[in-house]
Coordinates of C-alpha atoms and ligand atoms in Angstrom, one line a residue:
Chain A
M55 CA 79.2 -15.9 19.3
P56 CA 77.5 -16.7 15.7
E57 CA 74.3 -15.6 15.1
I58 CA 72.0 -18.3 15.0
S59 CA 69.5 -18.9 11.9
V60 CA 68.3 -22.4 12.7
K61 CA 67.7 -24.4 15.7
T62 CA 65.3 -27.7 17.2
E63 CA 65.1 -29.3 20.9
N64 CA 63.9 -32.9 20.1
L65 CA 62.3 -32.2 17.4
V66 CA 60.2 -35.4 16.4
R67 CA 57.5 -36.2 13.9
N68 CA 55.6 -39.5 13.0
F69 CA 53.6 -40.8 10.2
G70 CA 51.2 -43.0 12.3
S71 CA 53.7 -45.1 14.9
F72 CA 56.6 -44.9 12.1
V73 CA 59.5 -41.9 13.3
A74 CA 60.7 -40.0 10.4
V75 CA 62.5 -37.7 13.0
N76 CA 63.4 -39.0 15.9
Q77 CA 64.8 -36.5 18.4
V78 CA 66.7 -34.0 16.3
N79 CA 69.4 -30.8 17.8
I80 CA 70.3 -28.8 15.7
E81 CA 72.0 -25.6 15.1
V82 CA 72.6 -23.5 12.4
Y83 CA 74.5 -20.5 12.2
Q84 CA 73.6 -17.4 10.0
K85 CA 75.9 -17.3 6.9
E86 CA 76.5 -21.2 7.2
I87 CA 76.4 -23.6 4.0
F88 CA 75.0 -26.6 6.8
G89 CA 75.4 -29.8 4.4
F90 CA 72.5 -32.8 5.3
L91 CA 72.9 -36.0 4.5
G92 CA 71.2 -39.5 5.1
A93 CA 70.4 -42.7 2.7
N94 CA 67.4 -42.6 0.9
G95 CA 64.4 -42.1 3.8
A96 CA 66.3 -40.7 6.3
G97 CA 64.3 -37.7 7.3
K98 CA 66.0 -35.3 5.4
T99 CA 62.6 -33.6 2.9
T100 CA 60.4 -34.8 6.5
M101 CA 62.5 -32.2 8.5
I102 CA 62.8 -29.1 5.8
R103 CA 59.1 -29.2 5.1
M104 CA 59.1 -28.8 9.5
L105 CA 61.5 -26.1 9.1
C106 CA 59.7 -24.1 6.0
G107 CA 56.6 -24.5 7.9
L108 CA 54.9 -26.9 5.5
L109 CA 54.7 -29.4 8.2
K110 CA 53.7 -29.4 11.9
P111 CA 55.9 -31.4 14.0
S112 CA 54.7 -34.2 16.2
S113 CA 57.3 -32.9 19.5
G114 CA 59.8 -30.9 19.7
K115 CA 60.5 -27.0 19.5
A116 CA 62.4 -25.2 16.3
T117 CA 62.7 -21.4 15.8
V118 CA 64.0 -20.4 12.0
G119 CA 64.7 -16.8 12.0
G120 CA 63.5 -16.6 15.6
L121 CA 60.2 -17.3 14.5
D122 CA 58.5 -20.4 16.0
V123 CA 57.1 -23.6 14.1
Y124 CA 53.9 -24.2 15.5
R125 CA 53.0 -20.3 15.5
Q126 CA 54.3 -18.5 13.0
S127 CA 54.7 -20.9 10.3
E128 CA 53.1 -18.1 7.7
Q129 CA 55.9 -15.5 8.9
I130 CA 58.1 -19.0 7.4
K131 CA 57.3 -19.3 5.0
R132 CA 57.3 -15.7 3.5
S133 CA 60.7 -14.8 5.4
I134 CA 62.6 -18.2 3.2
G135 CA 63.4 -19.7 0.4
Y136 CA 63.1 -23.4 -0.5
M137 CA 63.3 -25.0 -3.3
S138 CA 61.7 -28.9 -2.7
Q139 CA 63.1 -32.0 -4.1
K140 CA 60.2 -31.8 -6.7
F141 CA 61.0 -29.5 -8.7
S142 CA 58.4 -27.1 -8.2
L143 CA 58.2 -24.5 -11.3
Y144 CA 55.5 -24.1 -13.5
E145 CA 56.4 -26.1 -16.7
D146 CA 54.6 -24.6 -18.7
L147 CA 55.1 -21.4 -18.1
T148 CA 58.4 -20.1 -19.8
V149 CA 61.0 -18.0 -18.1
E150 CA 60.0 -15.0 -17.4
E151 CA 57.0 -15.9 -16.9
N152 CA 57.5 -18.4 -13.4
I153 CA 59.4 -15.5 -12.5
N154 CA 56.9 -12.7 -12.6
F155 CA 54.8 -15.5 -10.9
Y156 CA 56.5 -15.5 -8.1
G157 CA 57.1 -12.4 -7.7
G158 CA 53.9 -12.2 -7.2
I159 CA 53.5 -14.9 -4.8
Y160 CA 55.7 -12.9 -2.8
D161 CA 53.8 -9.6 -3.4
L162 CA 57.4 -8.0 -4.9
N163 CA 55.9 -5.1 -6.6
Q164 CA 57.0 -4.7 -10.8
K165 CA 60.4 -2.5 -10.0
R166 CA 61.6 -5.1 -7.8
I167 CA 60.5 -8.3 -9.9
Q168 CA 61.9 -6.6 -12.9
K169 CA 65.3 -5.8 -10.9
K170 CA 65.1 -9.6 -9.7
R171 CA 64.5 -10.4 -12.8
D172 CA 67.2 -9.0 -14.9
E173 CA 69.8 -9.9 -11.7
I174 CA 68.9 -13.9 -12.4
F175 CA 69.2 -13.3 -16.7
F176 CA 72.5 -11.9 -15.9
S177 CA 73.9 -13.4 -12.4
L178 CA 72.6 -17.0 -13.2
G179 CA 73.2 -16.4 -16.8
M180 CA 70.2 -17.7 -18.4
G181 CA 69.4 -14.5 -20.3
D182 CA 69.7 -16.4 -23.2
Y183 CA 66.5 -18.6 -21.5
A184 CA 63.7 -15.9 -21.5
R185 CA 61.1 -16.3 -23.3
T186 CA 62.0 -20.2 -23.6
L187 CA 59.3 -22.6 -22.0
T188 CA 60.7 -24.3 -19.0
Y189 CA 59.5 -27.5 -20.3
D190 CA 62.4 -27.2 -22.9
L191 CA 65.3 -26.1 -20.5
P192 CA 68.3 -28.4 -19.4
L193 CA 67.8 -29.6 -15.7
G194 CA 70.9 -27.8 -14.8
F195 CA 69.0 -23.9 -15.5
K196 CA 65.6 -26.0 -14.7
Q197 CA 67.4 -26.4 -10.9
R198 CA 69.1 -22.6 -11.3
L199 CA 66.0 -20.8 -11.8
A200 CA 64.2 -22.9 -8.8
L201 CA 67.1 -21.2 -7.2
G202 CA 66.4 -18.3 -8.4
C203 CA 62.8 -17.9 -7.8
A204 CA 63.7 -18.9 -4.5
L205 CA 65.4 -15.7 -3.8
L206 CA 63.9 -13.5 -5.2
H207 CA 62.4 -12.0 -1.7
D208 CA 65.9 -11.5 -0.6
P209 CA 65.5 -14.1 2.4
R210 CA 68.0 -14.8 5.1
I211 CA 67.9 -18.3 5.1
L212 CA 67.5 -21.0 2.3
F213 CA 66.8 -24.8 2.3
L214 CA 67.1 -27.0 -0.7
D215 CA 66.3 -30.2 -1.4
E216 CA 68.7 -32.2 -3.4
P217 CA 69.4 -29.0 -6.4
T218 CA 71.9 -31.2 -8.2
S219 CA 70.3 -34.5 -8.5
G220 CA 70.8 -35.7 -12.1
V221 CA 73.0 -32.8 -13.0
D222 CA 75.6 -33.2 -15.1
P223 CA 78.8 -32.8 -13.3
K224 CA 79.4 -28.8 -15.1
A225 CA 76.1 -27.5 -14.0
R226 CA 76.6 -29.0 -10.7
R227 CA 79.7 -26.7 -10.1
D228 CA 78.7 -24.0 -11.4
F229 CA 75.4 -24.4 -8.9
W230 CA 78.1 -24.4 -6.3
E231 CA 79.4 -22.0 -7.5
I232 CA 75.8 -19.4 -7.0
I233 CA 75.4 -21.0 -3.5
H234 CA 78.9 -19.3 -2.1
Q235 CA 77.7 -16.5 -3.9
T236 CA 74.0 -16.7 -1.8
V237 CA 75.8 -17.2 1.0
A238 CA 78.3 -14.4 1.0
L239 CA 75.5 -11.8 0.8
G240 CA 74.9 -13.3 4.1
T241 CA 72.7 -15.8 3.4
T242 CA 72.5 -19.6 5.5
I243 CA 71.7 -21.8 3.7
F244 CA 70.3 -26.1 4.3
V245 CA 71.8 -28.5 1.8
T246 CA 70.5 -31.8 1.0
T247 CA 72.2 -34.1 -1.1
H248 CA 73.6 -37.6 -2.3
F249 CA 77.0 -36.6 -3.8
M250 CA 79.6 -36.7 -0.9
E251 CA 82.0 -34.6 -3.2
E252 CA 80.1 -31.6 -2.6
A253 CA 79.6 -32.5 1.2
E254 CA 83.2 -31.5 1.4
Y255 CA 82.0 -27.7 -0.2
C256 CA 79.7 -27.5 3.3
H257 CA 81.0 -25.4 6.3
R258 CA 79.2 -28.2 7.9
V259 CA 77.6 -32.0 7.8
F260 CA 75.1 -33.6 9.3
I261 CA 74.2 -36.6 9.3
M262 CA 71.3 -39.1 9.5
D263 CA 70.3 -42.4 10.0
A264 CA 66.7 -43.5 9.8
G265 CA 65.4 -40.2 11.7
K266 CA 68.4 -39.5 13.8
I267 CA 71.4 -37.9 13.8
I268 CA 74.3 -39.6 14.0
A269 CA 76.9 -37.4 13.3
L270 CA 77.3 -33.6 12.7
D271 CA 80.6 -31.4 12.6
T272 CA 82.8 -30.0 9.4
P273 CA 83.8 -32.2 6.7
T274 CA 87.2 -31.9 8.2
K275 CA 86.9 -33.1 11.3
L276 CA 84.0 -35.8 10.6
K277 CA 87.5 -37.3 7.8
N278 CA 90.2 -37.1 11.0
R279 CA 87.9 -38.4 13.7
Y280 CA 86.8 -41.9 11.3
K281 CA 91.2 -41.3 9.4
K282 CA 88.7 -41.4 6.1
K283 CA 90.1 -39.8 3.2
S284 CA 86.9 -38.4 1.4
M285 CA 83.2 -37.2 3.4
Q286 CA 82.1 -40.0 -0.1
E287 CA 84.1 -42.5 3.1
V288 CA 82.8 -41.1 5.9
F289 CA 80.1 -41.6 4.9
V290 CA 79.4 -45.1 3.4
T291 CA 81.2 -46.2 6.7
L292 CA 78.7 -44.5 9.4
V293 CA 75.7 -45.6 8.1
E294 CA 76.5 -48.9 6.5
K295 CA 77.8 -49.2 11.1
Q296 CA 73.8 -48.4 11.5
Q297 CA 72.8 -50.4 9.3
E298 CA 75.0 -53.4 10.3
K299 CA 73.6 -52.1 13.8
K300 CA 69.9 -52.6 13.7
T301 CA 69.1 -56.6 14.6
N302 CA 67.4 -57.9 12.1
P303 CA 66.4 -55.4 9.8
M304 CA 64.7 -57.4 7.7
P305 CA 62.2 -59.3 9.8
D306 CA 60.0 -60.3 7.2
S307 CA 61.8 -59.8 3.7
N308 CA 61.9 -63.8 4.1
D309 CA 57.9 -63.7 3.3
K310 CA 56.4 -65.7 -0.1
M311 CA 54.6 -62.3 -1.4
S312 CA 50.8 -64.0 -2.0
Chain B
M34 CA 75.8 -60.0 -33.3
K35 CA 75.5 -56.4 -32.5
V36 CA 72.4 -55.9 -30.8
I37 CA 71.6 -52.1 -31.6
E38 CA 73.2 -51.1 -34.2
I39 CA 72.1 -47.1 -35.2
T40 CA 73.3 -45.6 -38.5
D41 CA 73.5 -41.7 -39.0
Y42 CA 70.7 -41.2 -36.9
C43 CA 69.0 -37.8 -37.5
K44 CA 66.0 -36.6 -34.5
R45 CA 64.8 -32.5 -35.0
Y46 CA 62.6 -30.9 -33.1
D47 CA 61.1 -28.1 -34.5
G48 CA 64.2 -27.5 -36.9
V49 CA 66.6 -28.1 -34.0
A50 CA 68.6 -31.3 -33.7
A51 CA 68.0 -32.9 -31.1
V52 CA 70.1 -36.0 -31.9
E53 CA 72.4 -35.7 -34.9
G54 CA 74.4 -38.3 -37.4
V55 CA 74.6 -40.6 -34.2
T56 CA 76.5 -44.0 -35.6
L57 CA 76.4 -46.0 -32.8
K58 CA 76.9 -50.2 -31.7
V59 CA 76.6 -52.2 -29.1
E60 CA 77.8 -55.3 -28.4
Y61 CA 75.8 -59.2 -27.4
G62 CA 75.3 -59.2 -23.9
E63 CA 77.6 -55.9 -23.4
L64 CA 76.5 -53.1 -20.3
F65 CA 76.9 -49.9 -22.1
G66 CA 76.6 -46.4 -20.9
L67 CA 75.5 -43.1 -22.5
I68 CA 77.4 -40.1 -21.4
G69 CA 76.6 -36.8 -21.9
P70 CA 75.6 -33.3 -20.1
D71 CA 71.8 -32.9 -19.7
G72 CA 69.7 -31.9 -23.0
A73 CA 72.6 -33.5 -24.9
G74 CA 70.4 -35.7 -26.4
K75 CA 70.5 -39.0 -24.1
T76 CA 67.6 -39.7 -23.7
T77 CA 65.6 -39.3 -27.4
L78 CA 68.1 -41.7 -28.5
L79 CA 67.3 -44.5 -25.8
R80 CA 63.2 -43.7 -26.5
A81 CA 64.4 -43.8 -30.5
I82 CA 65.7 -47.4 -29.3
C83 CA 63.1 -48.1 -27.4
T84 CA 60.4 -47.7 -30.7
L85 CA 59.1 -44.2 -28.7
L86 CA 60.2 -42.0 -32.0
T87 CA 60.4 -42.1 -35.2
P88 CA 63.9 -41.1 -37.5
D89 CA 64.1 -38.4 -39.3
E90 CA 66.9 -39.5 -41.2
G91 CA 68.8 -42.5 -40.3
K92 CA 68.7 -46.5 -38.8
I93 CA 68.2 -48.1 -35.9
L94 CA 68.3 -51.9 -35.8
V95 CA 67.2 -53.9 -32.7
M96 CA 68.9 -57.4 -33.0
G97 CA 69.1 -57.0 -36.5
K98 CA 65.3 -55.4 -36.7
D99 CA 64.3 -51.9 -37.8
V100 CA 62.7 -50.1 -35.1
T101 CA 59.8 -48.3 -37.6
Q102 CA 58.9 -51.4 -38.7
S103 CA 59.3 -54.3 -35.8
I104 CA 58.3 -52.4 -33.6
M105 CA 55.8 -55.0 -31.5
D106 CA 58.5 -57.5 -31.7
I107 CA 61.3 -54.9 -30.8
R108 CA 59.4 -54.1 -27.7
S109 CA 58.9 -57.6 -26.5
L110 CA 63.0 -58.0 -26.3
V111 CA 63.3 -54.5 -24.7
G112 CA 62.6 -54.1 -21.1
Y113 CA 62.6 -49.7 -20.3
M114 CA 63.0 -47.6 -17.8
P115 CA 62.2 -44.1 -18.5
Q116 CA 62.7 -40.8 -16.6
R117 CA 60.3 -40.6 -15.3
F118 CA 58.9 -44.1 -14.7
S119 CA 55.0 -44.2 -13.1
L120 CA 54.3 -46.7 -10.1
Y121 CA 50.9 -46.4 -8.7
Q122 CA 50.9 -44.2 -5.9
D123 CA 48.2 -45.9 -4.5
L124 CA 49.6 -49.9 -4.7
S125 CA 52.0 -50.9 -1.7
V126 CA 55.8 -51.6 -2.3
E127 CA 54.7 -54.6 -2.7
Q128 CA 51.2 -54.6 -4.8
N129 CA 53.6 -52.2 -7.5
L130 CA 56.3 -55.2 -7.3
R131 CA 54.0 -58.4 -7.9
F132 CA 51.7 -55.6 -10.4
F133 CA 55.1 -55.6 -13.2
A134 CA 55.7 -59.3 -11.5
D135 CA 52.1 -60.1 -13.5
L136 CA 52.4 -57.9 -16.2
F137 CA 55.9 -59.2 -17.5
G138 CA 54.7 -62.9 -16.7
V139 CA 58.3 -63.3 -14.4
T140 CA 57.6 -66.3 -13.8
E141 CA 56.8 -67.9 -9.0
G142 CA 60.4 -69.0 -8.5
K143 CA 62.0 -66.4 -10.7
R144 CA 59.8 -64.0 -8.6
E145 CA 60.6 -64.6 -5.2
R146 CA 64.7 -65.1 -6.4
R147 CA 65.4 -61.4 -8.0
L148 CA 62.3 -60.1 -5.0
L149 CA 65.5 -60.9 -2.7
Q150 CA 67.7 -59.5 -4.3
L151 CA 65.3 -56.4 -5.0
F152 CA 64.9 -55.4 -1.5
E153 CA 68.6 -56.4 -0.5
F154 CA 70.1 -53.2 -2.4
S155 CA 66.8 -51.4 -2.2
R156 CA 66.2 -51.6 1.9
L157 CA 62.7 -51.5 1.1
A158 CA 62.0 -54.9 3.0
P159 CA 60.6 -52.6 6.5
F160 CA 58.6 -50.6 4.2
K161 CA 56.5 -53.8 1.9
K162 CA 53.1 -52.4 2.9
R163 CA 53.7 -48.6 2.3
K164 CA 52.5 -46.7 -0.1
A165 CA 54.3 -45.8 -2.8
G166 CA 53.0 -42.3 -2.5
E167 CA 54.3 -42.0 1.2
L168 CA 58.4 -43.0 0.1
S169 CA 60.6 -39.9 -0.3
G170 CA 61.6 -39.5 -3.4
G171 CA 64.3 -41.9 -3.2
M172 CA 62.7 -45.0 -2.4
K173 CA 60.2 -44.3 -5.1
Q174 CA 63.1 -43.9 -7.7
K175 CA 64.1 -47.4 -5.9
L176 CA 61.1 -48.6 -6.0
S177 CA 60.2 -47.9 -10.0
L178 CA 64.2 -50.1 -10.3
S179 CA 63.8 -53.0 -8.5
C180 CA 60.1 -53.0 -10.9
A181 CA 62.5 -52.6 -13.7
L182 CA 64.0 -55.6 -13.2
I183 CA 62.0 -58.4 -12.1
H184 CA 61.8 -59.3 -15.3
T185 CA 65.2 -60.3 -17.4
P186 CA 64.0 -58.9 -20.8
E187 CA 67.4 -59.6 -23.8
I188 CA 67.8 -56.0 -23.2
L189 CA 67.6 -53.9 -20.9
V190 CA 67.5 -49.8 -21.4
L191 CA 67.2 -47.2 -18.2
D192 CA 67.3 -44.2 -18.8
E193 CA 69.3 -42.1 -15.3
P194 CA 68.6 -44.6 -13.3
T195 CA 70.2 -43.6 -10.6
Y196 CA 68.3 -40.3 -10.0
G197 CA 68.5 -39.5 -6.6
V198 CA 69.8 -43.0 -5.4
D199 CA 72.3 -42.6 -1.9
P200 CA 75.4 -43.4 -1.8
I201 CA 75.0 -46.9 -0.9
S202 CA 72.2 -47.9 -2.9
R203 CA 73.5 -47.0 -5.8
Q204 CA 76.4 -49.5 -5.4
E205 CA 74.3 -52.5 -4.2
F206 CA 72.2 -51.9 -7.6
W207 CA 75.4 -51.5 -9.9
E208 CA 76.4 -54.9 -8.6
I209 CA 72.7 -56.4 -9.2
L210 CA 73.1 -54.2 -13.3
R211 CA 76.0 -57.1 -13.1
S212 CA 74.6 -59.9 -12.1
I213 CA 71.6 -59.3 -14.5
Q214 CA 73.9 -58.9 -17.4
K215 CA 74.9 -62.1 -15.8
E216 CA 71.7 -63.2 -17.5
K217 CA 73.0 -62.8 -21.0
T218 CA 71.0 -59.5 -21.0
T219 CA 73.0 -56.5 -22.9
I220 CA 72.3 -53.9 -20.7
L221 CA 72.1 -49.8 -22.3
V222 CA 72.2 -46.7 -19.4
S223 CA 72.3 -42.7 -19.3
T224 CA 73.7 -41.2 -16.7
A225 CA 75.0 -37.9 -15.5
Y226 CA 77.5 -39.6 -12.6
M227 CA 80.6 -40.5 -13.7
D228 CA 82.2 -43.4 -11.3
E229 CA 79.1 -45.0 -12.5
A230 CA 80.5 -44.5 -16.3
D231 CA 83.9 -46.2 -15.3
L232 CA 81.7 -49.3 -14.1
C233 CA 80.0 -50.0 -18.4
D234 CA 82.2 -52.1 -20.5
R235 CA 82.1 -49.8 -23.1
V236 CA 80.5 -45.8 -22.2
A237 CA 79.7 -43.5 -25.6
L238 CA 79.7 -39.8 -24.7
M239 CA 77.7 -37.3 -25.7
H240 CA 77.8 -33.8 -26.0
Q241 CA 75.0 -31.5 -28.0
G242 CA 72.9 -34.1 -30.1
K243 CA 76.7 -35.7 -31.0
I244 CA 78.4 -38.8 -29.4
T245 CA 82.3 -37.4 -29.1
M246 CA 83.7 -40.5 -27.7
V247 CA 83.4 -43.8 -28.0
G248 CA 85.0 -46.9 -26.0
T249 CA 86.2 -48.9 -22.6
P250 CA 86.5 -46.1 -19.7
E251 CA 89.9 -46.8 -20.0
K252 CA 90.3 -45.8 -23.2
I253 CA 88.8 -42.7 -22.6
K254 CA 90.7 -42.0 -20.0
A255 CA 93.4 -42.9 -21.9
S256 CA 92.7 -40.5 -24.7
F257 CA 93.1 -37.2 -21.8
H258 CA 96.3 -35.6 -23.3
Y259 CA 96.6 -32.5 -20.4
H260 CA 99.0 -33.0 -17.0
L261 CA 96.5 -33.2 -14.8
Y262 CA 97.8 -32.4 -11.2
R263 CA 95.8 -32.4 -7.9
L264 CA 96.6 -29.9 -5.6
E265 CA 95.6 -29.3 -2.0
G266 CA 95.4 -26.5 0.5
K267 CA 94.0 -23.6 2.8
D268 CA 91.4 -22.9 0.5
V269 CA 90.9 -24.8 -2.5
R270 CA 88.6 -21.9 -4.3
F271 CA 91.5 -19.1 -3.2
L272 CA 93.7 -22.1 -5.4
R273 CA 91.1 -22.3 -8.3
D274 CA 90.7 -18.7 -9.5
F275 CA 94.9 -18.6 -8.7
F276 CA 95.6 -21.3 -11.1
Q277 CA 92.8 -20.1 -13.8
K278 CA 94.6 -17.1 -14.7
L279 CA 97.9 -18.9 -15.9
P280 CA 99.0 -19.2 -19.4
S281 CA 99.9 -22.6 -19.1
V282 CA 96.4 -24.0 -17.3
R283 CA 94.0 -24.8 -19.7
S284 CA 91.2 -25.4 -17.0
T285 CA 91.0 -25.7 -13.1
Q286 CA 88.2 -27.8 -11.0
L287 CA 87.2 -27.8 -7.5
F288 CA 87.1 -31.7 -6.5
G289 CA 85.7 -31.6 -3.5
D290 CA 88.6 -30.5 -1.2
T291 CA 90.9 -30.2 -3.7
V292 CA 91.4 -28.7 -6.8
H293 CA 92.3 -30.5 -10.0
V294 CA 94.5 -28.0 -12.5
S295 CA 95.7 -28.9 -15.9
F296 CA 98.4 -28.1 -17.9
C297 CA 99.3 -27.8 -21.4
K298 CA 103.4 -28.2 -20.6
K299 CA 104.5 -30.2 -17.4
P300 CA 105.7 -28.2 -15.0
A301 CA 108.5 -27.5 -13.8
L302 CA 109.7 -27.9 -9.6
S303 CA 110.6 -24.3 -10.4
D304 CA 108.0 -23.5 -11.4
W305 CA 105.5 -25.2 -8.6
K306 CA 107.9 -22.7 -6.4
N307 CA 107.2 -19.8 -7.8
W308 CA 103.9 -20.6 -7.6
Q309 CA 103.6 -21.5 -4.3
R310 CA 104.8 -18.2 -2.7
D311 CA 102.5 -16.4 -5.6
S312 CA 99.9 -17.7 -3.5
R313 CA 100.7 -16.5 -0.6
G314 CA 101.2 -20.1 0.7
N315 CA 98.0 -21.2 -0.2
L316 CA 99.5 -24.3 -2.4
K317 CA 100.4 -26.6 0.3
R318 CA 101.2 -30.4 -2.1
W319 CA 100.7 -31.5 -5.9
A320 CA 100.8 -34.2 -6.7
S321 CA 99.8 -35.6 -10.2
Q322 CA 96.9 -37.7 -10.8
P323 CA 95.3 -40.1 -13.0
P324 CA 92.7 -38.6 -14.9
S325 CA 89.0 -40.1 -14.0
M326 CA 86.1 -40.6 -16.0
E327 CA 84.7 -36.9 -14.6
D328 CA 87.8 -35.0 -15.3
V329 CA 88.1 -36.4 -19.1
F330 CA 84.1 -35.3 -19.1
M331 CA 84.3 -31.3 -17.9
E332 CA 87.5 -31.8 -20.5
S333 CA 85.3 -32.6 -23.7
T334 CA 82.7 -30.0 -21.9
E335 CA 84.3 -27.1 -22.2
K336 CA 86.1 -27.9 -25.6
E337 CA 82.6 -26.4 -27.2
R338 CA 82.6 -23.7 -25.2
Ligands
ATP197 N1 53.2 -38.8 4.1 C1 54.1 -40.0 4.7 N2 53.1 -40.8 5.5 C2 53.4 -42.0 6.0 N3 55.3 -41.9 5.9 C3 56.1 -40.5 5.3 C4 54.8 -39.7 4.7 N4 56.2 -38.6 4.5 C5 57.5 -39.7 4.3 N5 56.8 -40.6 4.9 C6 58.2 -41.5 5.6 O1 59.1 -41.1 6.0 C7 60.9 -41.0 6.1 C8 61.3 -40.0 5.9 O2 61.1 -39.3 4.6 P1 62.1 -37.7 3.3 O3 60.8 -37.8 2.6 O4 62.0 -37.2 5.4 O5 63.3 -38.7 3.3 P2 65.0 -38.2 2.8 O6 65.8 -38.3 4.0 O7 64.4 -36.8 2.4 O8 65.2 -39.4 1.7 P3 65.1 -39.0 -0.4 O9 66.6 -39.3 0.3 O10 64.6 -40.2 -0.4 O11 64.6 -37.7 -0.7 C9 60.5 -42.3 4.7 O12 59.7 -43.7 5.6 C10 59.2 -42.2 4.4 O13 58.7 -43.0 3.4
MG198 MG1 63.9 -36.0 0.3

């Protein structure tokens, strides 16, 4: 049995009367690239924020690296890496300053930070940018730096929320190269994307619609099951089927906007 | 008539050229795409067209008027959606839309028709009352787009409009662009999605501040002069690395669960047989493949390396 790295049982999150995440059960294995797909508003970010200890679930259970999201959220925050959908580094700091700053947050000593900084410069190809203001980096490199900072403390589990949105095709491939290298070192990766060809690079994918799981399997098995050539087709078919199912999806769309 | 006419435009920041010697014409009623990697200068060029930057060299005319002189005239013709469009976070979805409809002076009848269409694409109708600040990232982007599309300007300039938008809404968004184009609007759009470049009438490929190619997507794809093959096999990453090392290979790219390999010279059947053996049975299938915009894009950025 592979080691389980993330596990949820009937996980729910409500915002008022709206159910953003609805009874979700998943198991993610160590060293797995777990892709997370869904239309806008499906609940991906909400789910990730709960697993990162940033948002309390309304009900259900979840453990991350064996830690409980209700009782051990502080430990979770320190032991995982998280790259949020909204760019969260300081744009008015240089690349080097951002690394030092985040190293400080994770309580790393100077020697460790130095070592990590060299690693980021070297393996992420950022050496030329050490003294560049983060604001001035091309988006692909901003995302690499964000990834580098999320990996500073060698987390066992890494959550990436749309790391490649808006990134050009070449930079996106470079980014996925780094993801593969990171997994090879033993990290679990939980990643959301709207690029369906990136779904093909995941070991397993999980498709969510309106807070619920509608599919979970390897890309190959999903393509075979729905007799489609690509994940793009699988995704469009599955999600559109859901939209049709909803009997009256736009109850008041004919109302005049007063 | 040329709606946008750019001649030898240059813009520098601290002596570094963001856009260098760009000459480009956009025709009346065209859906024109500006594609290129991050930092290629797309945003700079779009902002210049919208009168938001002064040139260091060269000239930009919009409907025959100079962007450095007829600023107000041009602003009333152009609808611009910047990369980071700000919504009113405390207003609801519906209030934001109404606010922008009023701002652009959209007539009652037109407004209702357009709103219906926009809600269909955005699927935001069930969330009309929700505050913009409480929407998901992609929902916010779709609301921004809807606000920008609520009126029908003569010229519409959109900077990476589909950032973070899901694949289904993206398709529907392009259908809306097409229908706006039918109302005689000229549309200029930048994008990092190569499948969207394929939907434009013409595109310009931008790289390091310069325009490297202009034409219809068909023409641009036809300019690809390598022999492209699509490979399938057991381990695609292994295959990619294997072919990358061959001297006759120009470039290799992972494409989902396949590898695209472009050769300088068309391989013979005996070559394939050899590779099948040398790749330890990893190579399962190969087929000649017409290049996509993404192949051309990758190739054109590769060249500069
Ligand atoms: N603070 C909040 N208050 C009310 N509703 C919220 C709040 N946060 C999120 N939601 C709602 O929860 C739903 C799921 O949002 P979430 O951000 O998880 O979506 P997502 O799958 O990440 O979408 P995207 O692809 O656009 O990033 C949306 O309908 C959103 O409006
Ligand atoms: Mg999200």
